[in-house]
PDB file of C-alpha atoms and ligand atoms in Angstrom:
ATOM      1  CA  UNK A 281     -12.105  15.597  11.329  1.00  0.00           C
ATOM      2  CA  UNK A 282     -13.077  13.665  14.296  1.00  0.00           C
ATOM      3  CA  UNK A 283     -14.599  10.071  13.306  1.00  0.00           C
ATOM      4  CA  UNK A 284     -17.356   9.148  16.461  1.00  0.00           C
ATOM      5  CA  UNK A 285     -17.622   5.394  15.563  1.00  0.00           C
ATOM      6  CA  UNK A 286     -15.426   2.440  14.893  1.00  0.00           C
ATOM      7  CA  UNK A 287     -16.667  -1.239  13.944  1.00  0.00           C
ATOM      8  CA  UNK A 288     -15.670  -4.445  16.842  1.00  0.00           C
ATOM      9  CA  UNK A 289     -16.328  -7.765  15.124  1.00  0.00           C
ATOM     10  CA  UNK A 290     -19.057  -6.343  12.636  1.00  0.00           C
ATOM     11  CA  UNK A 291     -20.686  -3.974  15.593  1.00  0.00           C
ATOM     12  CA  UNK A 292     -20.570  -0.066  15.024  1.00  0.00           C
ATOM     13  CA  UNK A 293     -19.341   1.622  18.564  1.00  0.00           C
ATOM     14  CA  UNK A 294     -18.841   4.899  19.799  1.00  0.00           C
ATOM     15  CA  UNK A 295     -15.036   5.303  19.444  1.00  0.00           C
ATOM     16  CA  UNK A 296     -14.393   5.373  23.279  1.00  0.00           C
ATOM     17  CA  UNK A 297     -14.961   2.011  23.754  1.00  0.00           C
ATOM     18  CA  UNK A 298     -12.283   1.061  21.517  1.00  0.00           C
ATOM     19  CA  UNK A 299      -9.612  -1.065  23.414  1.00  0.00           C
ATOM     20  CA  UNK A 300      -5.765  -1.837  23.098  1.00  0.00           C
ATOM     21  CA  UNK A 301      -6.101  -5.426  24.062  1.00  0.00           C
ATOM     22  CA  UNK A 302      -3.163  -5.241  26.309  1.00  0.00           C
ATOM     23  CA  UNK A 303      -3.048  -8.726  27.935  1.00  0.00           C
ATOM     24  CA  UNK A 304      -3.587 -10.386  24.661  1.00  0.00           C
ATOM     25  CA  UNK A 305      -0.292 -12.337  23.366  1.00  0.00           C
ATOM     26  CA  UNK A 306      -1.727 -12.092  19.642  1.00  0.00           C
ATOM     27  CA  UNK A 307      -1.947  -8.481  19.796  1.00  0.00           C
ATOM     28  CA  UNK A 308       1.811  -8.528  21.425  1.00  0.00           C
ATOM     29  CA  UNK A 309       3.328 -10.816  19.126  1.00  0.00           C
ATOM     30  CA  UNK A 310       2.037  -8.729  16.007  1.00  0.00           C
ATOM     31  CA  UNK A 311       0.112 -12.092  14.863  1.00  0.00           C
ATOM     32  CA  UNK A 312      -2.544  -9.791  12.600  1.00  0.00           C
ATOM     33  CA  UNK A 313      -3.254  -8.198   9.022  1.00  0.00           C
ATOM     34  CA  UNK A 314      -4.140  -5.392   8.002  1.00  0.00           C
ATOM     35  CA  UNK A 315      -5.540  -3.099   4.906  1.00  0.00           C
ATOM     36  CA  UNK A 316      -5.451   0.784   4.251  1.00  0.00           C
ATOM     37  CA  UNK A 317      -8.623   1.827   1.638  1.00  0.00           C
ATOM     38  CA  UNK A 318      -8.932   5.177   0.673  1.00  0.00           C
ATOM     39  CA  UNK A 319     -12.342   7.296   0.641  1.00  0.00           C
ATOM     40  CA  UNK A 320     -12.436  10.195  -1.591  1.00  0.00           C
ATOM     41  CA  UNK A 321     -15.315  12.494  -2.622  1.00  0.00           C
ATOM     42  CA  UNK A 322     -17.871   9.528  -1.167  1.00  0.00           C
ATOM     43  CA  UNK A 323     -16.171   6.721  -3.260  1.00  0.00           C
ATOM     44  CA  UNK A 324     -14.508   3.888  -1.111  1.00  0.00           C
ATOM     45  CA  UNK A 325     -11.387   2.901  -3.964  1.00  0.00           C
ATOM     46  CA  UNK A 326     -11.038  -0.758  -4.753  1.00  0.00           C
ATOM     47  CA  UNK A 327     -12.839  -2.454  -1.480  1.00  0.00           C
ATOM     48  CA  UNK A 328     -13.248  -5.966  -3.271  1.00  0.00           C
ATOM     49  CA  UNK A 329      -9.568  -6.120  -4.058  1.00  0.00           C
ATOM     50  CA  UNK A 330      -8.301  -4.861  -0.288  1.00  0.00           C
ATOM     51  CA  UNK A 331     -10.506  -7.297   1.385  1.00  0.00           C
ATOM     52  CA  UNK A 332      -9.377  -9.918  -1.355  1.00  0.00           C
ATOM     53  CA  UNK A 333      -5.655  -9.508  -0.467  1.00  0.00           C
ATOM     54  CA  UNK A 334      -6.971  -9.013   3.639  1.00  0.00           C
ATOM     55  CA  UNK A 335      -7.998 -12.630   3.327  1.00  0.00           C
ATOM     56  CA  UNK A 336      -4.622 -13.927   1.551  1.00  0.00           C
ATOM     57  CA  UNK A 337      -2.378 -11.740   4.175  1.00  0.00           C
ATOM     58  CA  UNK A 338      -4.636 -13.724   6.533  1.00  0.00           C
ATOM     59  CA  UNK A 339      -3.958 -17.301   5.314  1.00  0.00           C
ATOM     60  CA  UNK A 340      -0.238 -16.734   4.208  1.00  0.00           C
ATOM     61  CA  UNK A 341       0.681 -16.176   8.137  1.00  0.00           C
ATOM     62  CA  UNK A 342      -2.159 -18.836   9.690  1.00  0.00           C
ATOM     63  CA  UNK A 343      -4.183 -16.619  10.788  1.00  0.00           C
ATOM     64  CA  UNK A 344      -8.007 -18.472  10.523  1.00  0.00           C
ATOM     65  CA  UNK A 345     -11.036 -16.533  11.361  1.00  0.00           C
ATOM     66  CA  UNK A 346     -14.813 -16.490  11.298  1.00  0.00           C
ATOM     67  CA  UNK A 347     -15.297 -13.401   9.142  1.00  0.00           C
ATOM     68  CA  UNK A 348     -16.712 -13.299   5.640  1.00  0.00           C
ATOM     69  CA  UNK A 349     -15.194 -10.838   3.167  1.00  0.00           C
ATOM     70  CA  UNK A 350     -19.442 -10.204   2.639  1.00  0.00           C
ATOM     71  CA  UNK A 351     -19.518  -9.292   6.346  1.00  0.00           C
ATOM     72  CA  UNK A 352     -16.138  -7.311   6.444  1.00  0.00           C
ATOM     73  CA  UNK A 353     -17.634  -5.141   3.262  1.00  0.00           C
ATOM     74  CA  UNK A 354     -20.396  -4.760   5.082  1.00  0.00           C
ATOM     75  CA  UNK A 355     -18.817  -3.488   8.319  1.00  0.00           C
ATOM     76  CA  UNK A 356     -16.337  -0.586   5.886  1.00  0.00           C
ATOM     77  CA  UNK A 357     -20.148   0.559   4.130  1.00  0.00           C
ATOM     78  CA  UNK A 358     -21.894   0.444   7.557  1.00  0.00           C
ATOM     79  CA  UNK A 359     -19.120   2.573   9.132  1.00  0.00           C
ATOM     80  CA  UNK A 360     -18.160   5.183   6.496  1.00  0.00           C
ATOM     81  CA  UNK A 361     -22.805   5.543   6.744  1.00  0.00           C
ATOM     82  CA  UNK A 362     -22.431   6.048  10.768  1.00  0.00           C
ATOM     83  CA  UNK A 363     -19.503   8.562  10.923  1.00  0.00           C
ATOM     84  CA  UNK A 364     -20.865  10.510   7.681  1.00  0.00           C
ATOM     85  CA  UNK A 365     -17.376  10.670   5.942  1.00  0.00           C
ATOM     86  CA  UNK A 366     -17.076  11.645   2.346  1.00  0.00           C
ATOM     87  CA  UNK A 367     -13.076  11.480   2.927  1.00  0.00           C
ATOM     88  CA  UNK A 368     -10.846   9.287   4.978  1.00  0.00           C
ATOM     89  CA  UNK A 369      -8.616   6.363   5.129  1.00  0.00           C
ATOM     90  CA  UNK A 370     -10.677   3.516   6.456  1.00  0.00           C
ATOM     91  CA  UNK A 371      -8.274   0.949   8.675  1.00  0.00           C
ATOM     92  CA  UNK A 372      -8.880  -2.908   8.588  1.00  0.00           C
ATOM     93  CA  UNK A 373      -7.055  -4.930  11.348  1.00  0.00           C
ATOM     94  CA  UNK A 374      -7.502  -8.729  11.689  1.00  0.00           C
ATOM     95  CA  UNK A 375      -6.499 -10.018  15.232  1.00  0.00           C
ATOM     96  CA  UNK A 376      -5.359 -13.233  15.343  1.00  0.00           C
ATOM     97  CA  UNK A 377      -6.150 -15.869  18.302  1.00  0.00           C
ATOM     98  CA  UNK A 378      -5.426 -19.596  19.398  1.00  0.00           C
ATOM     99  CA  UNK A 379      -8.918 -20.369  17.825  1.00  0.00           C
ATOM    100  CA  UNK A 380     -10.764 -18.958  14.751  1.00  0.00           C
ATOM    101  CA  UNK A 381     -13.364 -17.874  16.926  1.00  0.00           C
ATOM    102  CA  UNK A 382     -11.606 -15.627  18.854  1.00  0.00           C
ATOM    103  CA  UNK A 383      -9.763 -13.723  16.007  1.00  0.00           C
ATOM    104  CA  UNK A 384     -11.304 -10.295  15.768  1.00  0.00           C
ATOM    105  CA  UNK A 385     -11.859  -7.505  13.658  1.00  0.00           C
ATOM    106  CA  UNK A 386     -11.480  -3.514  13.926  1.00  0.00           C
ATOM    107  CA  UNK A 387     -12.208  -1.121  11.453  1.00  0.00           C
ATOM    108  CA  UNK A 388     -11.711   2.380  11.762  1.00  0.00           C
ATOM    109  CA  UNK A 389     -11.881   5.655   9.987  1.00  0.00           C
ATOM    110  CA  UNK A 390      -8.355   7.946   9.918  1.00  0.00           C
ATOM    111  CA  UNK A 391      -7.611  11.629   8.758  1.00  0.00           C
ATOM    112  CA  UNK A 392      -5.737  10.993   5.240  1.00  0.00           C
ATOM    113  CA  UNK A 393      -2.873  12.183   4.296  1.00  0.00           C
ATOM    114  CA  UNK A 394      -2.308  13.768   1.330  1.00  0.00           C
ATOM    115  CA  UNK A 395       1.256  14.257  -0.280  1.00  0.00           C
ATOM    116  CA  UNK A 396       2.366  17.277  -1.220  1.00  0.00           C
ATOM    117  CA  UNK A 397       1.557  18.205  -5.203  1.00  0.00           C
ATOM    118  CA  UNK A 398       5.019  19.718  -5.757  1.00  0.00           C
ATOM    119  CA  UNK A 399       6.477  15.886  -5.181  1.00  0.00           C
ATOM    120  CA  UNK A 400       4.298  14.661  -7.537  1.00  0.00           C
ATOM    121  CA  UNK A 401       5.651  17.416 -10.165  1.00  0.00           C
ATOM    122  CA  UNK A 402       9.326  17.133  -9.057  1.00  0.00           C
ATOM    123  CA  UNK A 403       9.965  13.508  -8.156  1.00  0.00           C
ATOM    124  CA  UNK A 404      10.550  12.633  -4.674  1.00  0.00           C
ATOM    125  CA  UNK A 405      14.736  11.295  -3.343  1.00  0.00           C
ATOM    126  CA  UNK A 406      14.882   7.228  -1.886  1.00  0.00           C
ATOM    127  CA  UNK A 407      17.132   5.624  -0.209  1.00  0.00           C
ATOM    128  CA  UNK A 408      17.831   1.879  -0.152  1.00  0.00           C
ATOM    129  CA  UNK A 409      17.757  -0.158   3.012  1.00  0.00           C
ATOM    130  CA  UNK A 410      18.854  -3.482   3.130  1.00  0.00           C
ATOM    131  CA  UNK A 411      15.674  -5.406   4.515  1.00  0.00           C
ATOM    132  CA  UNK A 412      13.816  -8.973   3.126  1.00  0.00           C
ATOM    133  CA  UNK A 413      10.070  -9.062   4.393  1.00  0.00           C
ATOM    134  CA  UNK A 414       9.366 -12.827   5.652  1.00  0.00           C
ATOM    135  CA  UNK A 415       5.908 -12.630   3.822  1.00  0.00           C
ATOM    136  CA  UNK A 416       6.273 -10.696   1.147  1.00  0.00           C
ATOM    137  CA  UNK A 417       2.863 -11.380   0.052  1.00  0.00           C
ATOM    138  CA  UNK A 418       1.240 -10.590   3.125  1.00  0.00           C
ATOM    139  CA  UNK A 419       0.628  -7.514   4.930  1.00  0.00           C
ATOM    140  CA  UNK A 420       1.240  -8.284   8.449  1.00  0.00           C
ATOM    141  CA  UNK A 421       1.369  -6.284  11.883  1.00  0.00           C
ATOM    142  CA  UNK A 422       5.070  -6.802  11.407  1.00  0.00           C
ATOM    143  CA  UNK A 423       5.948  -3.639  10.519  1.00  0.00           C
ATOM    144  CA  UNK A 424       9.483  -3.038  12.764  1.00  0.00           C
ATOM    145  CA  UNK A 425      11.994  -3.099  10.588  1.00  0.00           C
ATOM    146  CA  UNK A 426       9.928  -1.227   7.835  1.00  0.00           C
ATOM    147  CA  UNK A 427       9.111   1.200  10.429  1.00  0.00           C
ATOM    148  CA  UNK A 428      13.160   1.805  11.141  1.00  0.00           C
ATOM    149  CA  UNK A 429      13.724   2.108   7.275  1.00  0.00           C
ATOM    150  CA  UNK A 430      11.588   4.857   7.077  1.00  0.00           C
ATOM    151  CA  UNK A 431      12.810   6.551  10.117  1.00  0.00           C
ATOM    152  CA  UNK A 432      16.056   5.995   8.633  1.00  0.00           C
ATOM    153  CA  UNK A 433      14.764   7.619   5.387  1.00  0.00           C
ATOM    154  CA  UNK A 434      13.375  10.605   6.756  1.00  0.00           C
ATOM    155  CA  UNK A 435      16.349  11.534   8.577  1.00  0.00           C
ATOM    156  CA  UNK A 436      17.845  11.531   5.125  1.00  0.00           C
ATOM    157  CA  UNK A 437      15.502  13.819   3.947  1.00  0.00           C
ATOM    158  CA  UNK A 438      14.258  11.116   1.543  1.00  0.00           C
ATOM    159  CA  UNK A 439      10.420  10.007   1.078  1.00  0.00           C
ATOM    160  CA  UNK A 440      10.703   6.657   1.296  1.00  0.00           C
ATOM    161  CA  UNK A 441      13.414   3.472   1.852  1.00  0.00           C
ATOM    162  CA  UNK A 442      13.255   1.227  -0.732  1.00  0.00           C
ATOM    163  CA  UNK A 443      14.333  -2.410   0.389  1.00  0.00           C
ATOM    164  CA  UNK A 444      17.177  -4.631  -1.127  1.00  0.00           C
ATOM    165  CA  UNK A 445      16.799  -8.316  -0.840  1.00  0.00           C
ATOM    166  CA  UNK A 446      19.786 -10.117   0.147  1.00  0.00           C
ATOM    167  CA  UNK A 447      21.125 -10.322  -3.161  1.00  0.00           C
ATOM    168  CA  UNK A 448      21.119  -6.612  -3.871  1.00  0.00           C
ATOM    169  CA  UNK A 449      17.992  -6.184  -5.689  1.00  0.00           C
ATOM    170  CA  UNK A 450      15.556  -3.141  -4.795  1.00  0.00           C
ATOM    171  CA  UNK A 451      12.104  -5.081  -3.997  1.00  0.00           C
ATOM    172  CA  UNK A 452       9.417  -2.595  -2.868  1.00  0.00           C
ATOM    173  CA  UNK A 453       9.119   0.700  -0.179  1.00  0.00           C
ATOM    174  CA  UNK A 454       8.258   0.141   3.086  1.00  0.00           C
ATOM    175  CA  UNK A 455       4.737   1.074   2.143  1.00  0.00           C
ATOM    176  CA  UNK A 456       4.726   1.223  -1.609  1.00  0.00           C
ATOM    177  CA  UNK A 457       5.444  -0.681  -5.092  1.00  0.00           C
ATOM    178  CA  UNK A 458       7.812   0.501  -6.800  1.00  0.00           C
ATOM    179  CA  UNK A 459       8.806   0.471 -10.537  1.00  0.00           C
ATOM    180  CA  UNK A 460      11.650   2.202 -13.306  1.00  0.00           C
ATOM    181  CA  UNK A 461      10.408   2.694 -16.891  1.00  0.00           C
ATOM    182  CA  UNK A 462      12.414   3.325 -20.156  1.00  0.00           C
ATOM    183  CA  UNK A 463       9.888   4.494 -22.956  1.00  0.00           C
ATOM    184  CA  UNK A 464       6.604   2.857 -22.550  1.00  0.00           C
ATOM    185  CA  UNK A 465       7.989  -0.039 -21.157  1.00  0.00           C
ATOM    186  CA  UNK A 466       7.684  -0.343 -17.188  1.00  0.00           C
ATOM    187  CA  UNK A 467       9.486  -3.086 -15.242  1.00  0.00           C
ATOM    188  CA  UNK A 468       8.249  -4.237 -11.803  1.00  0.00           C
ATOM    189  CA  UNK A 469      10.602  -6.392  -9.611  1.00  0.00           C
ATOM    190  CA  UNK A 470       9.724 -10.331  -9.742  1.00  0.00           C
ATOM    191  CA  UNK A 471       6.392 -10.683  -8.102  1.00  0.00           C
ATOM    192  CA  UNK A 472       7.694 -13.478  -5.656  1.00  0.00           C
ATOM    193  CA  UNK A 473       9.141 -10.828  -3.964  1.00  0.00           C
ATOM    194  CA  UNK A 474       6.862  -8.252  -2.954  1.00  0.00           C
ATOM    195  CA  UNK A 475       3.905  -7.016  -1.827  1.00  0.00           C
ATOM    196  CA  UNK A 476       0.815  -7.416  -4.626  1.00  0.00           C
ATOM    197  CA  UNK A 477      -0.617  -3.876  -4.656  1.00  0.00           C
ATOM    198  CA  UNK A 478      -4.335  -3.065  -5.166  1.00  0.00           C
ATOM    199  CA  UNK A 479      -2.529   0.358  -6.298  1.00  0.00           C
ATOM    200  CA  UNK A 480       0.057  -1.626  -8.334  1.00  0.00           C
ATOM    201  CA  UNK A 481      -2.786  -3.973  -9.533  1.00  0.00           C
ATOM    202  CA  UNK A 482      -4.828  -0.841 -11.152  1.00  0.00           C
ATOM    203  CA  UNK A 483      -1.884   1.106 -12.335  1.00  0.00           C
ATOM    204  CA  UNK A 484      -0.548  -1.721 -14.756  1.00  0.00           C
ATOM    205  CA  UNK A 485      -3.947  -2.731 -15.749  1.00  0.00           C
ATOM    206  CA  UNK A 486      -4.444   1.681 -16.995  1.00  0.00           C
ATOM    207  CA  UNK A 487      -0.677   0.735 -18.701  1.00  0.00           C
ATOM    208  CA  UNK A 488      -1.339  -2.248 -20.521  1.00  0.00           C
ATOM    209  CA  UNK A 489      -5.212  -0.349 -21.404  1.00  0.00           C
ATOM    210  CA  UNK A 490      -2.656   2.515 -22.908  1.00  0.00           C
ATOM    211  CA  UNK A 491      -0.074   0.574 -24.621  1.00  0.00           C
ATOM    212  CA  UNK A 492       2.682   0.388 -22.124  1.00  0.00           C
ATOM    213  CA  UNK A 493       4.596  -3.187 -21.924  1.00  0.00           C
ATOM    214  CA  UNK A 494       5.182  -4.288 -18.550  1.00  0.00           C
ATOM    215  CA  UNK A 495       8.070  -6.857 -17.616  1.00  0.00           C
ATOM    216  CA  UNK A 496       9.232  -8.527 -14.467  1.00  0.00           C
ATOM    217  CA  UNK A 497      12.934  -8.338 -13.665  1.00  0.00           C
ATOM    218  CA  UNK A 498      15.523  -7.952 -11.053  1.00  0.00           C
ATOM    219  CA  UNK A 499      16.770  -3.819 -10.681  1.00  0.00           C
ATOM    220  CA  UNK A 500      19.709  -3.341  -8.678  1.00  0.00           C
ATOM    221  CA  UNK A 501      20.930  -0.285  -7.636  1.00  0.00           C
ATOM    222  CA  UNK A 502      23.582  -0.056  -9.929  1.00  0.00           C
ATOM    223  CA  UNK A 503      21.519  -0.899 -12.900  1.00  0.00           C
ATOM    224  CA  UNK A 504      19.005   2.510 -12.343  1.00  0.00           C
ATOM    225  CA  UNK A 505      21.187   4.484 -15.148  1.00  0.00           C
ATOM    226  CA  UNK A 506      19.719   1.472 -17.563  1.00  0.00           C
ATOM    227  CA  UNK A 507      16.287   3.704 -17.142  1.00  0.00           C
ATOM    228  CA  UNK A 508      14.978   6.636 -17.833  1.00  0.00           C
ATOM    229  CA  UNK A 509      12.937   7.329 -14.783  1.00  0.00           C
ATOM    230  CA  UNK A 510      11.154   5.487 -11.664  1.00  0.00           C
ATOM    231  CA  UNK A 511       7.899   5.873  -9.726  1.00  0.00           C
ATOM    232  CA  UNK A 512       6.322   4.668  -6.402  1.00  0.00           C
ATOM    233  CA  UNK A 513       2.225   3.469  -6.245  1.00  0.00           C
ATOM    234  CA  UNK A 514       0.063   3.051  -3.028  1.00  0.00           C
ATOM    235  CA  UNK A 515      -3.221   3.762  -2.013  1.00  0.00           C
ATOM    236  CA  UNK A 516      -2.611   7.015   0.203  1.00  0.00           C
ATOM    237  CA  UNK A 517       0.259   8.513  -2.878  1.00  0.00           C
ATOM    238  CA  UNK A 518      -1.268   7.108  -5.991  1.00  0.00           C
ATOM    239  CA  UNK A 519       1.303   7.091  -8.626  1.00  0.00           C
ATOM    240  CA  UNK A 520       4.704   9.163  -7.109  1.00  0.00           C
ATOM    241  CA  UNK A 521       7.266   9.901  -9.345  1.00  0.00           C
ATOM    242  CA  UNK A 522      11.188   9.257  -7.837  1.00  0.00           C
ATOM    243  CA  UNK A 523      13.613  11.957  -8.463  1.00  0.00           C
ATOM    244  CA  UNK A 524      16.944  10.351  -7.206  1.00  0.00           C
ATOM    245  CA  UNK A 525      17.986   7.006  -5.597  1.00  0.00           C
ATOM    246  CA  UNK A 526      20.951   7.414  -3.235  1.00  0.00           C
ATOM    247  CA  UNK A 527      23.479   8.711  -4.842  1.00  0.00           C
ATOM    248  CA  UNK A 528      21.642   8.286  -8.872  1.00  0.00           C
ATOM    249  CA  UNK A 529      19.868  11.389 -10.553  1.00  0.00           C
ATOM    250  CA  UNK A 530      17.281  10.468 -12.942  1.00  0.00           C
ATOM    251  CA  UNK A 531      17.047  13.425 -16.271  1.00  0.00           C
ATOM    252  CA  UNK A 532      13.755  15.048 -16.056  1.00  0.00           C
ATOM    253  CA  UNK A 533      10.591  13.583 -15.390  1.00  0.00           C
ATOM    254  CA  UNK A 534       9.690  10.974 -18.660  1.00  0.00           C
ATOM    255  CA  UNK A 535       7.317  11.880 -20.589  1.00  0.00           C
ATOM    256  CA  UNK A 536       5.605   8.838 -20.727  1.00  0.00           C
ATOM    257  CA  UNK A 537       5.544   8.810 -17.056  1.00  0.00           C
ATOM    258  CA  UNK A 538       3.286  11.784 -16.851  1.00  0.00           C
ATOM    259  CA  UNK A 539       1.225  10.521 -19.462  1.00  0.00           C
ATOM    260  CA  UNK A 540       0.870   7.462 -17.178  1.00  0.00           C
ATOM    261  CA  UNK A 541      -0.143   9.648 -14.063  1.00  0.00           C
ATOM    262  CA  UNK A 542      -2.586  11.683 -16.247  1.00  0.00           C
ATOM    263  CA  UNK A 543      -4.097   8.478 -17.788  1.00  0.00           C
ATOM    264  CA  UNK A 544      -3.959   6.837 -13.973  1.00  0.00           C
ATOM    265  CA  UNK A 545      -5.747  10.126 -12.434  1.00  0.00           C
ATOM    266  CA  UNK A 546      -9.008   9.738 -15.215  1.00  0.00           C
ATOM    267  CA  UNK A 547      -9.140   6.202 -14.175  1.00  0.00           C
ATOM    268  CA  UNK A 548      -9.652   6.943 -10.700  1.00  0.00           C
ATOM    269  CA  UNK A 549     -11.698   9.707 -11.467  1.00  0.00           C
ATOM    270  CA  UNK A 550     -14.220   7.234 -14.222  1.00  0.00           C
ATOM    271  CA  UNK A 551     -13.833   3.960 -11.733  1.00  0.00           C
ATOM    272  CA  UNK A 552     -16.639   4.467  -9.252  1.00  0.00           C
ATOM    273  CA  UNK A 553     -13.704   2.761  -6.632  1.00  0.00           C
ATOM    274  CA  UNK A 554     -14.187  -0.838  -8.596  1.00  0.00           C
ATOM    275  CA  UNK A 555     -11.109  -1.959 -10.930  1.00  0.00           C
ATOM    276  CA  UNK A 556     -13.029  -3.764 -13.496  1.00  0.00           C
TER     277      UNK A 556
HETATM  278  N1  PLP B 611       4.366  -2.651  -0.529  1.00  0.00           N
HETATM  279  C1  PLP B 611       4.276  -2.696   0.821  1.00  0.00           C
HETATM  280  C2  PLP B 611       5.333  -3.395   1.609  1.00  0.00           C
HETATM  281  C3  PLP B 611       3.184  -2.074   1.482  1.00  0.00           C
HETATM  282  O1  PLP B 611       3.100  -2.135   2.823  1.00  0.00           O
HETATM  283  C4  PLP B 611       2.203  -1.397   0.709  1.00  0.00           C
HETATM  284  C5  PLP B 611       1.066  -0.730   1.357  1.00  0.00           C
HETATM  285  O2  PLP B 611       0.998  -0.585   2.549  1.00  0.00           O
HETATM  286  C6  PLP B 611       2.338  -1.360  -0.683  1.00  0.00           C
HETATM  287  C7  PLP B 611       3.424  -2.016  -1.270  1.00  0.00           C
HETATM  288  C8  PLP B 611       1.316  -0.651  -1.552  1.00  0.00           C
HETATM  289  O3  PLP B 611       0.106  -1.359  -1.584  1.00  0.00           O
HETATM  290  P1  PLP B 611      -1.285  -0.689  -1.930  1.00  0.00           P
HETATM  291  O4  PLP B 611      -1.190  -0.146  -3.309  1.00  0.00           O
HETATM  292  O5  PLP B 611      -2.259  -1.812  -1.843  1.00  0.00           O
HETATM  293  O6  PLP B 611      -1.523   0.394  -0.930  1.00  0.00           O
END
């Protein structure tokens, strides 16, 4: 589907006037943040949180700005009314500049893409990459190296790199949380260390609602045989169950994992798009 109109600094525009600002050192440097929401069936998932963590990305790097997150809400609902989309990916990207005043602010609707549902069923292969994001908290324009790990991935016929902090330890995907479970007990890697999921957010909230424990702790590669299964979460995949890991083969699919992704799926399906 083609989306007519994107939003400049809070104004709706027809999509050719958008601009690559070219001469602009900000934009050359990288010095932005940005967010992915998805739309589905008319419901925009989780906007509060994504704008939430779009203001954090924004003052982990230095990045000040004029914008409200009242006004950036109000630029996602105004869009989504003016191109008439029931299903997309909607794109936030905060521009940084030498002033607050000149920092600026594009949202845009995208075609989503929708992972295949035999992955879900089978489990999908990873590979590690060694890799330590400077901001793990933030989700910057800085997307390089996370960009090679998944090129690096794909040639391997996996779905996704997941990174390994200098110590060994496997932190995140290049665009995705990641977690191993034994039983009903899931463990995430230390929250320092990575990326703070709106995806990751609502999935353990639907685990602790359904009796799961959840624990933080270092997993290294050579540690995966400890569980009995793993699993990826973002906005565009949801919850995305991991097959192998290099060279490790989990046993089937847990059971308590797919009772996780059914209980996850009603959630989405009873939420309305708001966590609470
Ligand atoms: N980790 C990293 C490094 C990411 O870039 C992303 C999303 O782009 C995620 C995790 C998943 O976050 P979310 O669930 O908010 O999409």
């Amino acid at each position: 589907m083609a989306f007519n109109y994107f939003s400049h600094n809070g104004k709706i525009l027809p999509i050719e006037e958008a601009q690559v600002p070219l001469s602009n050192i900000e934009y050359q440097y990288g010095f932005g943040v940005y967010e992915s929401i998805k739309v589905s069936g008319g419901v925009a998932f989780f906007v509060a949180d994504h704008i939430e963590r779009l203001m954090s990305s924004a003052k982990e790097i230095g990045l000040t700005h004029p914008f409200s997150p009242r006004a950036v809400e109000q630029g996602v609902a105004e869009l989504l009314e003016k191109n008439a989309t029931e299903s997309c990916n909607v794109k936030i990207l905060l521009l940084g500049a030498k002033t607050a005043e000149g920092a600026s602010l594009e949202i845009l609707c995208l075609n989503p893409l929708f992972p295949d549902a035999k992955l879900y069923r089978d489990g999908v292969h990873c590979v590690t990459y060694e890799y330590e994001r400077a901001f793990p908290h933030a989700k910057t324009l800085n997307m390089l190296q996370s960009y090679l790990a998944y090129a690096e991935a794909r040639l391997a016929s996996a779905y996704d790199a997941l990174l390994l902090d200098r110590e060994g330890n496997i932190t995140e995907g290049t665009r995705t949380n990641f977690f191993c479970m034994k039983g009903k007990t899931i463990t995430s890697p230390p929250k320092e260390k990575i990326l703070l999921g709106v995806t990751r957010k609502a999935v353990l909230k639907v685990a602790k609602e359904n009796d799961f424990t959840v624990e933080e702790r270092n997993i290294r590669p050579a540690n995966l045989s400890e569980y009995d299964g793993a699993f990826l979460t973002s906005t565009s995949s949801k919850i995305m169950s991991i097959h192998s890991i290099n060279e490790h083969t989990f046993a089937e699919q847990p059971k308590a994992l797919k009772e996780l992704m059914t209980a996850f799926s009603r959630f989405l399906d009873e939420s309305r798009g708001v966590m609470n």
